[in-house]
CSV table of C-alpha atoms in Angstrom, one decimal:
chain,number,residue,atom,x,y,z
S,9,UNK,CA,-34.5,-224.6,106.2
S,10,UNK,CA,-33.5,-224.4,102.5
S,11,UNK,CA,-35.3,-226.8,100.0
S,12,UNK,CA,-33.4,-228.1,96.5
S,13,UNK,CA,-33.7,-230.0,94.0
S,14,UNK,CA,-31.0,-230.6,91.7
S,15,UNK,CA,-29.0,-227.2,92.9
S,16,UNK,CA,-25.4,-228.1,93.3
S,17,UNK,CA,-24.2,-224.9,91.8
S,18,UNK,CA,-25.9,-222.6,93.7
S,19,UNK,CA,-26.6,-224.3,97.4
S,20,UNK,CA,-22.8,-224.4,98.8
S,21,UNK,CA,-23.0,-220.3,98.5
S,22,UNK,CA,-26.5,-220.1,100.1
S,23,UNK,CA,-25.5,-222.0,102.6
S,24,UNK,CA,-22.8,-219.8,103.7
S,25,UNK,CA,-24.8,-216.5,102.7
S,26,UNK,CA,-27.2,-217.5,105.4
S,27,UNK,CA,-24.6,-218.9,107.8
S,28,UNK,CA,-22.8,-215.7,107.7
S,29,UNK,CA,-25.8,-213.5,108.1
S,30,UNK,CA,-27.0,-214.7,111.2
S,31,UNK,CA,-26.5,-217.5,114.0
S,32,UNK,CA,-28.9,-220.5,113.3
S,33,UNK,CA,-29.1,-224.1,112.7
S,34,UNK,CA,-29.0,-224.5,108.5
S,35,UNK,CA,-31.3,-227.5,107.5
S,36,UNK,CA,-31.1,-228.4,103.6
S,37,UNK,CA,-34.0,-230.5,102.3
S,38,UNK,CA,-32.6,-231.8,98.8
S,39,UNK,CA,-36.0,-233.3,97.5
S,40,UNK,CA,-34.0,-236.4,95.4
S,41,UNK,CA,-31.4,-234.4,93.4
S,42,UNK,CA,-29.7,-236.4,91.0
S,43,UNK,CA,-26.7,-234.1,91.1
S,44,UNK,CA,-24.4,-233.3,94.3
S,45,UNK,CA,-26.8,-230.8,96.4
S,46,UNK,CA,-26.3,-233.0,99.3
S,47,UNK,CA,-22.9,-233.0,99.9
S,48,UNK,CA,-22.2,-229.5,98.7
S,49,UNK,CA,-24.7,-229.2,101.5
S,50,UNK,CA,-22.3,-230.7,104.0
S,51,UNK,CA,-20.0,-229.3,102.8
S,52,UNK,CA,-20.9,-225.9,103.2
S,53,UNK,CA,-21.5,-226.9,107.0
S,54,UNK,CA,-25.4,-227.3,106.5
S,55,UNK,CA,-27.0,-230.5,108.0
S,56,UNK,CA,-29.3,-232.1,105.3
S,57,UNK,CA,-32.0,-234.6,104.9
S,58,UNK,CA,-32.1,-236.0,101.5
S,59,UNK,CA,-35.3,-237.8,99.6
S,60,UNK,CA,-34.8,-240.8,98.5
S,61,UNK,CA,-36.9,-239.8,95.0
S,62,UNK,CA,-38.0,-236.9,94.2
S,63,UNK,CA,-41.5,-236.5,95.7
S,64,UNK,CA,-42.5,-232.6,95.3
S,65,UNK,CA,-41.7,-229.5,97.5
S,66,UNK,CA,-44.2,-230.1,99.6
S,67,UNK,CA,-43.3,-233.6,101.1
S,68,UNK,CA,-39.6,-232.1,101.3
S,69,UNK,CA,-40.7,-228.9,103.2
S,70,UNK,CA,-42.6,-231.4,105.5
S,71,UNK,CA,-40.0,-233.1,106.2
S,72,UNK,CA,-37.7,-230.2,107.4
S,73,UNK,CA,-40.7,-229.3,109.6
S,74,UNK,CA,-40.9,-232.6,111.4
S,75,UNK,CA,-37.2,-232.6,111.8
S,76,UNK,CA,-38.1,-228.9,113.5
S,77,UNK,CA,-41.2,-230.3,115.5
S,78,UNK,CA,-39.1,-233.3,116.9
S,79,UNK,CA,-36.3,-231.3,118.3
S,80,UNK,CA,-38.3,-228.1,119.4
S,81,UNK,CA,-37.3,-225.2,117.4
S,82,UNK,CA,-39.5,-221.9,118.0
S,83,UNK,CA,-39.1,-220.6,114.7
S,84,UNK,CA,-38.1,-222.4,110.9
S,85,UNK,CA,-37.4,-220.1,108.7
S,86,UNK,CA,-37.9,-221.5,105.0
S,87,UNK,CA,-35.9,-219.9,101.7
S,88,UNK,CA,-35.2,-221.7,97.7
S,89,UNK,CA,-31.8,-223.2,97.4
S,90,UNK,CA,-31.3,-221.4,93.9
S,91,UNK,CA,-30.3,-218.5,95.9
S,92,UNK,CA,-33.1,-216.0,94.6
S,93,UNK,CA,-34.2,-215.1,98.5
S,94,UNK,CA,-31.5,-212.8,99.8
S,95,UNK,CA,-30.5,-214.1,103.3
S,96,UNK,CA,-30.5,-210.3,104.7
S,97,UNK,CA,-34.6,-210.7,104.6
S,98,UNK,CA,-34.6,-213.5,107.5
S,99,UNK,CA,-34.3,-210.7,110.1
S,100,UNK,CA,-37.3,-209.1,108.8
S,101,UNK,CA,-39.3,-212.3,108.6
S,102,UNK,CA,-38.1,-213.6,112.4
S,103,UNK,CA,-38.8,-210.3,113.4
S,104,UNK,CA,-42.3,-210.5,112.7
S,105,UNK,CA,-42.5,-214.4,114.3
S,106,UNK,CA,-40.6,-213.3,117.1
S,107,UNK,CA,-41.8,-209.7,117.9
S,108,UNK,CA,-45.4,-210.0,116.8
S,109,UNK,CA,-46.3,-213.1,117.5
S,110,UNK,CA,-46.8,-214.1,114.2
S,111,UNK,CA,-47.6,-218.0,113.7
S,112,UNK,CA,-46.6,-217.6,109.8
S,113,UNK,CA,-45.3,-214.9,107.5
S,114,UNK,CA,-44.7,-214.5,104.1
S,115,UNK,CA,-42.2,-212.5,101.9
S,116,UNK,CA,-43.8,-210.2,99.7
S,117,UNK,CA,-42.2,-209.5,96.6
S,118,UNK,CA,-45.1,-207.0,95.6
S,119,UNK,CA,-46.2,-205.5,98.5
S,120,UNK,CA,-45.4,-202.2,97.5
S,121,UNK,CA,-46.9,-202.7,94.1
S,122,UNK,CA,-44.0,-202.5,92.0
S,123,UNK,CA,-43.8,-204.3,89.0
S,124,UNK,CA,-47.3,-203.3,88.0
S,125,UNK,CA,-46.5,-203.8,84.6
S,126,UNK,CA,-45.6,-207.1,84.4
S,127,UNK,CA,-47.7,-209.5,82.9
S,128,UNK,CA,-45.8,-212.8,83.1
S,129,UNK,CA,-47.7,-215.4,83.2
S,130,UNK,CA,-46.0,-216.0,86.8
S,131,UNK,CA,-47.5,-212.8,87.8
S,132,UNK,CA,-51.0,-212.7,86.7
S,133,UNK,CA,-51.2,-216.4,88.5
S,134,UNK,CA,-49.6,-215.4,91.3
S,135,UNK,CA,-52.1,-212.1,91.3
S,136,UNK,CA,-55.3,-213.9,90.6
S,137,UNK,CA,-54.4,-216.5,93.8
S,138,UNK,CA,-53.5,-213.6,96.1
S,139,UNK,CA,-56.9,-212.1,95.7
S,140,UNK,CA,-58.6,-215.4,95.9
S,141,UNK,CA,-56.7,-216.3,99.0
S,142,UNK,CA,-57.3,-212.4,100.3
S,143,UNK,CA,-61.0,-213.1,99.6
S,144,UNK,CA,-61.7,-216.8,100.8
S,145,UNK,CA,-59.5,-216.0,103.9
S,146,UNK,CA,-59.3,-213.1,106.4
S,147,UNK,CA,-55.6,-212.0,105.7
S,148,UNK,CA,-54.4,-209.6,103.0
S,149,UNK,CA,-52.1,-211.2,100.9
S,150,UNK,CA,-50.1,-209.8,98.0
S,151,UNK,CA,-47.7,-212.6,97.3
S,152,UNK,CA,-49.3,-215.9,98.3
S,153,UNK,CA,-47.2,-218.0,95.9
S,154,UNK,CA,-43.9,-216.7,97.5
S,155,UNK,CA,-41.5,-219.5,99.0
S,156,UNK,CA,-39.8,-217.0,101.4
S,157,UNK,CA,-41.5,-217.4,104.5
S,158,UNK,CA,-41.1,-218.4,108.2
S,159,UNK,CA,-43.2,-220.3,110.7
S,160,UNK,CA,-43.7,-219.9,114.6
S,161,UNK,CA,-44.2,-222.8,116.9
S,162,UNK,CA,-48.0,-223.4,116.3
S,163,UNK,CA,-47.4,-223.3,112.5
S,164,UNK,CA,-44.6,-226.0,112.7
S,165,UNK,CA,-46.5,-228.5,114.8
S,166,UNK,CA,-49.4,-227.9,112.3
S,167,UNK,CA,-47.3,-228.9,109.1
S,168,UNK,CA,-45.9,-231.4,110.6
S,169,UNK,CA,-49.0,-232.7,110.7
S,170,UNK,CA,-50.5,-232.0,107.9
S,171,UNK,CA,-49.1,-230.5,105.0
S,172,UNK,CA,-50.0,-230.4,101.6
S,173,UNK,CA,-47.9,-232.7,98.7
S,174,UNK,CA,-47.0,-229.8,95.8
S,175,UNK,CA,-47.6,-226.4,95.6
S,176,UNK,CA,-48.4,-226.2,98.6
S,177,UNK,CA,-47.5,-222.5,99.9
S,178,UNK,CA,-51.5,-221.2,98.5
S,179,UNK,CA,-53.1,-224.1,100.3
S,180,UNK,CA,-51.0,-223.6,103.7
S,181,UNK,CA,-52.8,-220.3,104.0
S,182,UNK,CA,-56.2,-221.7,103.9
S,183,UNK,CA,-55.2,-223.7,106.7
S,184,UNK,CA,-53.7,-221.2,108.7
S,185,UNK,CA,-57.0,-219.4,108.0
S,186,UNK,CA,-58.8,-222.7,109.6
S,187,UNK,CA,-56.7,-223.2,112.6
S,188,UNK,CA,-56.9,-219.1,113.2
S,189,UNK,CA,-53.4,-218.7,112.7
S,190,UNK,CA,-52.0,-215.0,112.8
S,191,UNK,CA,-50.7,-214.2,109.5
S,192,UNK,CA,-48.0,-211.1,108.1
S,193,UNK,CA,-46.9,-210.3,105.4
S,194,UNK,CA,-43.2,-208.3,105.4
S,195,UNK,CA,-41.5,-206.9,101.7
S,196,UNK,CA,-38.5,-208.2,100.8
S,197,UNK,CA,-35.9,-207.2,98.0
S,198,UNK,CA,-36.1,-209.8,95.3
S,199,UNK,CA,-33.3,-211.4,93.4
S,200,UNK,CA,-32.3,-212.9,90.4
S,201,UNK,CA,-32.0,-216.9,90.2
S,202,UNK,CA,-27.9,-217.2,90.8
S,203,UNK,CA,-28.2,-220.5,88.7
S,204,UNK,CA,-30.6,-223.3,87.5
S,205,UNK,CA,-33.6,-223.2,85.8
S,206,UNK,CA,-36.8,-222.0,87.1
S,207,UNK,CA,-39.5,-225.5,87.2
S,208,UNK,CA,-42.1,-223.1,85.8
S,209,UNK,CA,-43.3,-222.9,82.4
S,210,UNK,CA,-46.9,-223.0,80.7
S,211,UNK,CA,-47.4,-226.6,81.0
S,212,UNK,CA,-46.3,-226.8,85.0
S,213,UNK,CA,-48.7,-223.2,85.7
S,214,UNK,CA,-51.6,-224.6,84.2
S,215,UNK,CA,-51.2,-227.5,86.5
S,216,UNK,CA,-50.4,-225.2,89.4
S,217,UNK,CA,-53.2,-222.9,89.2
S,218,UNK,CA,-55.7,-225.6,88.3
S,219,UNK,CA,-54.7,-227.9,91.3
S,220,UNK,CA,-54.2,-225.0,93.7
S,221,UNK,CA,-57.5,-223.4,92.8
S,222,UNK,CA,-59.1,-226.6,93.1
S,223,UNK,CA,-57.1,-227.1,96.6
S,224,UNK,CA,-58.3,-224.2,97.6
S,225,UNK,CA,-62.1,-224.6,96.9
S,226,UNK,CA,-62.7,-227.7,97.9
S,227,UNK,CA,-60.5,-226.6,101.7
S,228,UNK,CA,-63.1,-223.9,102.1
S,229,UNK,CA,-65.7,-226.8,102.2
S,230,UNK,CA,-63.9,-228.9,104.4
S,231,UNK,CA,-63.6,-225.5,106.3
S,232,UNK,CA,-67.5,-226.0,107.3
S,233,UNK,CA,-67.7,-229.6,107.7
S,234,UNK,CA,-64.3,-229.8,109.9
S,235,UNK,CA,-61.1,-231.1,108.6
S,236,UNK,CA,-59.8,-234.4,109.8
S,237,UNK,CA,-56.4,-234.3,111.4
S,238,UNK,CA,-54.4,-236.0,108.4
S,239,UNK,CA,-51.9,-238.6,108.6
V,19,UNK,CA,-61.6,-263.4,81.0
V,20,UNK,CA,-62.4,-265.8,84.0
V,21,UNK,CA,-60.0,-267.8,82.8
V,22,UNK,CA,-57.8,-264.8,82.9
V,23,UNK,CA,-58.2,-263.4,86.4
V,24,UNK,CA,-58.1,-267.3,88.2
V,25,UNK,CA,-54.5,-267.5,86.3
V,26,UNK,CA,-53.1,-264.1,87.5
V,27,UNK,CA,-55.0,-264.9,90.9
V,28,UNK,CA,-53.1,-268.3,90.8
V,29,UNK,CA,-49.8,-266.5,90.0
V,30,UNK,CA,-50.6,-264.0,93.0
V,31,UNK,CA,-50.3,-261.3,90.8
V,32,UNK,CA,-53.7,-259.9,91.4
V,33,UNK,CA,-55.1,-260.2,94.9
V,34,UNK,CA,-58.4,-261.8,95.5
V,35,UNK,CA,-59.8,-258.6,96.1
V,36,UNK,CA,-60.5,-257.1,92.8
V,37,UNK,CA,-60.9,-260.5,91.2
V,38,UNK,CA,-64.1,-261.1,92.9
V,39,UNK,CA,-64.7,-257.5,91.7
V,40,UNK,CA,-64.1,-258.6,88.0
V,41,UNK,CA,-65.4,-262.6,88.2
V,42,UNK,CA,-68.1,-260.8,89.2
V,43,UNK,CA,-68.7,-258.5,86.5
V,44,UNK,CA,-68.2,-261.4,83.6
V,45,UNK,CA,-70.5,-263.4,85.7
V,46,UNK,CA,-73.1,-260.7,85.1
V,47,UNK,CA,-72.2,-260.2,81.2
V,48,UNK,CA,-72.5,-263.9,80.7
V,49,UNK,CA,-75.8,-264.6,82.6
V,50,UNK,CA,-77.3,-261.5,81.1
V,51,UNK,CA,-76.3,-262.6,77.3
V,52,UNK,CA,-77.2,-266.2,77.7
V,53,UNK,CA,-80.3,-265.4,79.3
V,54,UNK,CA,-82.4,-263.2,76.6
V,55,UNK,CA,-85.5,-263.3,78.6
V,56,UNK,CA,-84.0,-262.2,81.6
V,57,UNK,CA,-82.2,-259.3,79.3
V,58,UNK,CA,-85.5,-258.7,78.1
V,59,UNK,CA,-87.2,-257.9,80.9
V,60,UNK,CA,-84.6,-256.2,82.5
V,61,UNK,CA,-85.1,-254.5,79.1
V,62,UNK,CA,-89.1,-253.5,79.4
V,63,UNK,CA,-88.4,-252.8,82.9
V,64,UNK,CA,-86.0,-250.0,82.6
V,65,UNK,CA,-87.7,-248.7,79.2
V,66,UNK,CA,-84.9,-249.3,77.3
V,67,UNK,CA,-85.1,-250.1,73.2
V,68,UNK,CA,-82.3,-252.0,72.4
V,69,UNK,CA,-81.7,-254.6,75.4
V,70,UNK,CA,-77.9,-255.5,74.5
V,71,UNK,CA,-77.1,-252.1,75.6
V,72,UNK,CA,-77.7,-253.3,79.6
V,73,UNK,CA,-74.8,-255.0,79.2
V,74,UNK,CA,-72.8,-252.2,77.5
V,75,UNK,CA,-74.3,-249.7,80.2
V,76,UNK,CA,-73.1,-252.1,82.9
V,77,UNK,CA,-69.6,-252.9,81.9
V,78,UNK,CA,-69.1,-249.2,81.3
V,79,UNK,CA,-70.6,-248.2,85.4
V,80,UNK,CA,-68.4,-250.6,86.3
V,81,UNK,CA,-65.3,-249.5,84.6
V,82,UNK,CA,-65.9,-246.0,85.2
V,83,UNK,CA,-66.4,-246.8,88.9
V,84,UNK,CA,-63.1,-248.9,89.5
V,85,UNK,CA,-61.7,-246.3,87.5
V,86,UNK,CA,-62.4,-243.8,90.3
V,87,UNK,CA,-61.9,-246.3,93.0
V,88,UNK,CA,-58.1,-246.9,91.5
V,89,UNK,CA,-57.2,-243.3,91.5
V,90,UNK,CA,-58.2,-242.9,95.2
V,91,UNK,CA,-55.9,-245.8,96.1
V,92,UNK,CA,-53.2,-244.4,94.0
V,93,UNK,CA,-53.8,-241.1,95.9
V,94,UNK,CA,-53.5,-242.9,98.9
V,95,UNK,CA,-50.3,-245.0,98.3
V,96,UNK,CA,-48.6,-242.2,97.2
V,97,UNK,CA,-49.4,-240.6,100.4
V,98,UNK,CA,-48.0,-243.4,101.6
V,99,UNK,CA,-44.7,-243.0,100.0
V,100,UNK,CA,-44.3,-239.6,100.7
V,101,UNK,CA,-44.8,-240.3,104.4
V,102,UNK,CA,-42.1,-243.0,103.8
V,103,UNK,CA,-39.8,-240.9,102.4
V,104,UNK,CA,-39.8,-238.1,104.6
V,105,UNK,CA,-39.3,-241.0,107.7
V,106,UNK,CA,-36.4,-242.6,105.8
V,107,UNK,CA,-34.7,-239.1,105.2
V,108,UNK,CA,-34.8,-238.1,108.3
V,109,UNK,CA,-33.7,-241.3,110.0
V,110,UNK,CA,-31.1,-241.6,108.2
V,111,UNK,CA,-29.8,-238.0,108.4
V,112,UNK,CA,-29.7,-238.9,112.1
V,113,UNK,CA,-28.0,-242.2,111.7
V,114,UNK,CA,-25.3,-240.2,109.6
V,115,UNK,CA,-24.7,-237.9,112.5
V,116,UNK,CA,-24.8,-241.0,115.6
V,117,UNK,CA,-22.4,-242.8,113.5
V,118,UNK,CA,-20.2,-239.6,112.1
V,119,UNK,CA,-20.0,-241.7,108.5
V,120,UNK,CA,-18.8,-240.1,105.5
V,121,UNK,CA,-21.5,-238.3,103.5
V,122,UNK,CA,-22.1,-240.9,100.2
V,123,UNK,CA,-20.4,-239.6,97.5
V,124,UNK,CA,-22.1,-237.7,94.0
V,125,UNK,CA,-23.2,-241.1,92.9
V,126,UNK,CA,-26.3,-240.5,95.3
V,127,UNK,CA,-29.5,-241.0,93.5
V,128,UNK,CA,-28.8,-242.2,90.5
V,129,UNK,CA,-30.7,-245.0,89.3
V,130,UNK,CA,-33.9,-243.7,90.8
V,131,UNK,CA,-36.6,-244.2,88.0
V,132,UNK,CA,-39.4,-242.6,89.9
V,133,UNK,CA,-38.4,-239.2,89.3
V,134,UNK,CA,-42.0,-237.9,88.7
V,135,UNK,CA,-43.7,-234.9,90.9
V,136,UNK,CA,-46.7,-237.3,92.3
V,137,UNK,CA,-48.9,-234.9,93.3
């Protein structure tokens, strides 16, 4: 499953990077581009759903998931249409859902601490939610803003579900962490952007780490009083 | 403002609804003013000095409490909207593949105005 927005340039080529790397079913979420994403989708020999606006990464992800909870796929793995995840990782994240069980994992980017000396503000937010996640929740987690991630069974059902709007990869651990979900982590190589613009800049982090910190408070509490099942 | 909310009521732009909501409020503001006594003793009842400022105090609960109440709804239609969305897409990505139709061309979603992340 590959979520874009607006990546026309870019999404034909992961499309084929993926198809080439391994035999699966390629499912492109374009979350309302205004450009051509969807048919350079097609194109590329993808299937894709297309928003009719766009409503946030969340909803779109969603989406994909309850295509993949309606026609019974075991595993959905999910990767940025800007081509930064390098296709070759998906073996190392299905290896982990297929081999050991695993109902969700994550790419790490930093799980070998490297890039220690990087203090982008991408980094320190993305350090400061790991630790909160590691310490509100009973996984280790060293990269819990990455997008490079895959989902078993369980996990897919569950999103379906229920699935948070934007920004949602923090908040899907707390509720992993609720419904006892068995988490990994796995490195991954990390690559640069082949094109577009990265959506983050000071304005959009503050937002981000305000709202996901906020997310992920107030899911602890609902944690103790039990969580309604969501529309 | 009665006068107000029965014309947008009357032109169905406002559903009956909230209008009771705010008939009732300028109901309250005009009883309370035209009634000093009443304001009064409201007034020596709740210890407060300057009795005009019940009706201050109330129109300001009242708009900081619809306040609230119209972000939850908001919240909740845009929940809505999402759940709308994500339907229509994937309906109509299956459509597309029943029928075998030609992808729509790169004029596809233009024209949307609501381009905004609602979160």
């Amino acid at each position: 499953m590959i979520l874009a927005y607006n990546e026309e340039d870019s999404i034909g080529a992961v499309v084929c990077e993926v198809r080439r790397e391994l035999e699966a079913d390629v499912l492109v979420v374009d979350d309302g581009s205004e450009d051509g994403t969807w048919g350079k989708a097609l194109q590329a020999g993808a299937r894709c759903i297309s928003l009719a606006f766009n409503a946030g990464i969340g909803v779109a992800e969603q989406a994909g998931l309850q295509v993949a909870a309606e026609e019974d796929y075991d595993f959905v793995i999910r990767m940025d249409g800007d081509g930064q995840h390098d296709p070759a990782n998906i073996t190392l994240l299905l290896d982990a859902l297929q081999e050991r069980q695993a109902d969700l994992v994550i790419g790490s980017r930093y799980h070998n601490g490297r890039e220690r000396g990087d203090w982008s503000i991408r980094l320190v937010g993305n350090r400061f939610l790991s630790w909160l996640v590691s310490r509100l929740t009973s996984y280790h987690i060293t990269d819990a803003t990455c997008g490079f991630r895959g989902y078993g069974r369980r996990a897919v059902e569950a999103f379906a579900r229920d699935y948070p709007d934007d920004f949602p990869e923090v908040e899907a651990l707390m509720m992993s962490d609720l419904k006892g979900f068995r988490v990994e982590e796995v490195p991954i190589s990390s690559r640069q952007r082949e094109s577009g613009k990265s959506v983050i800049n000071v304005g959009v982090a503050v937002y981000y780490m305000s709202k996901v910190t906020l997310a992920v408070a107030i899911g602890g509490l609902r944690g103790r009083r039990g969580r309604g099942t969501g529309s | 403002m009665i006068t107000l909310i029965v014309e947008l009521v009357r032109r169905r732009s406002l559903g009956e609804r909230y209008a009771l909501l705010w008939i009732l409020l300028a109901v309250a503001i005009i009883v309370l003013s035209a009634w000093p006594a009443l304001l009064q003793k409201l007034a020596d009842l709740l210890k407060i000095y300057y009795p005009p400022s019940i009706i201050f105090g109330l129109a300001f609960l009242f708009i900081f409490g619809i306040m609230i109440h119209f972000s939850a709804v908001l919240s909740k239609q845009s929940r809505g909207y999402n759940r709308m969305v994500q339907r229509l897409s994937v309906l109509e990505e299956k459509l597309l593949r029943l029928t075998g139709e030609e992808a729509p061309g790169e004029d596809r979603g233009e024209g949307d105005d609501a381009d905004a992340n609602n979160g």
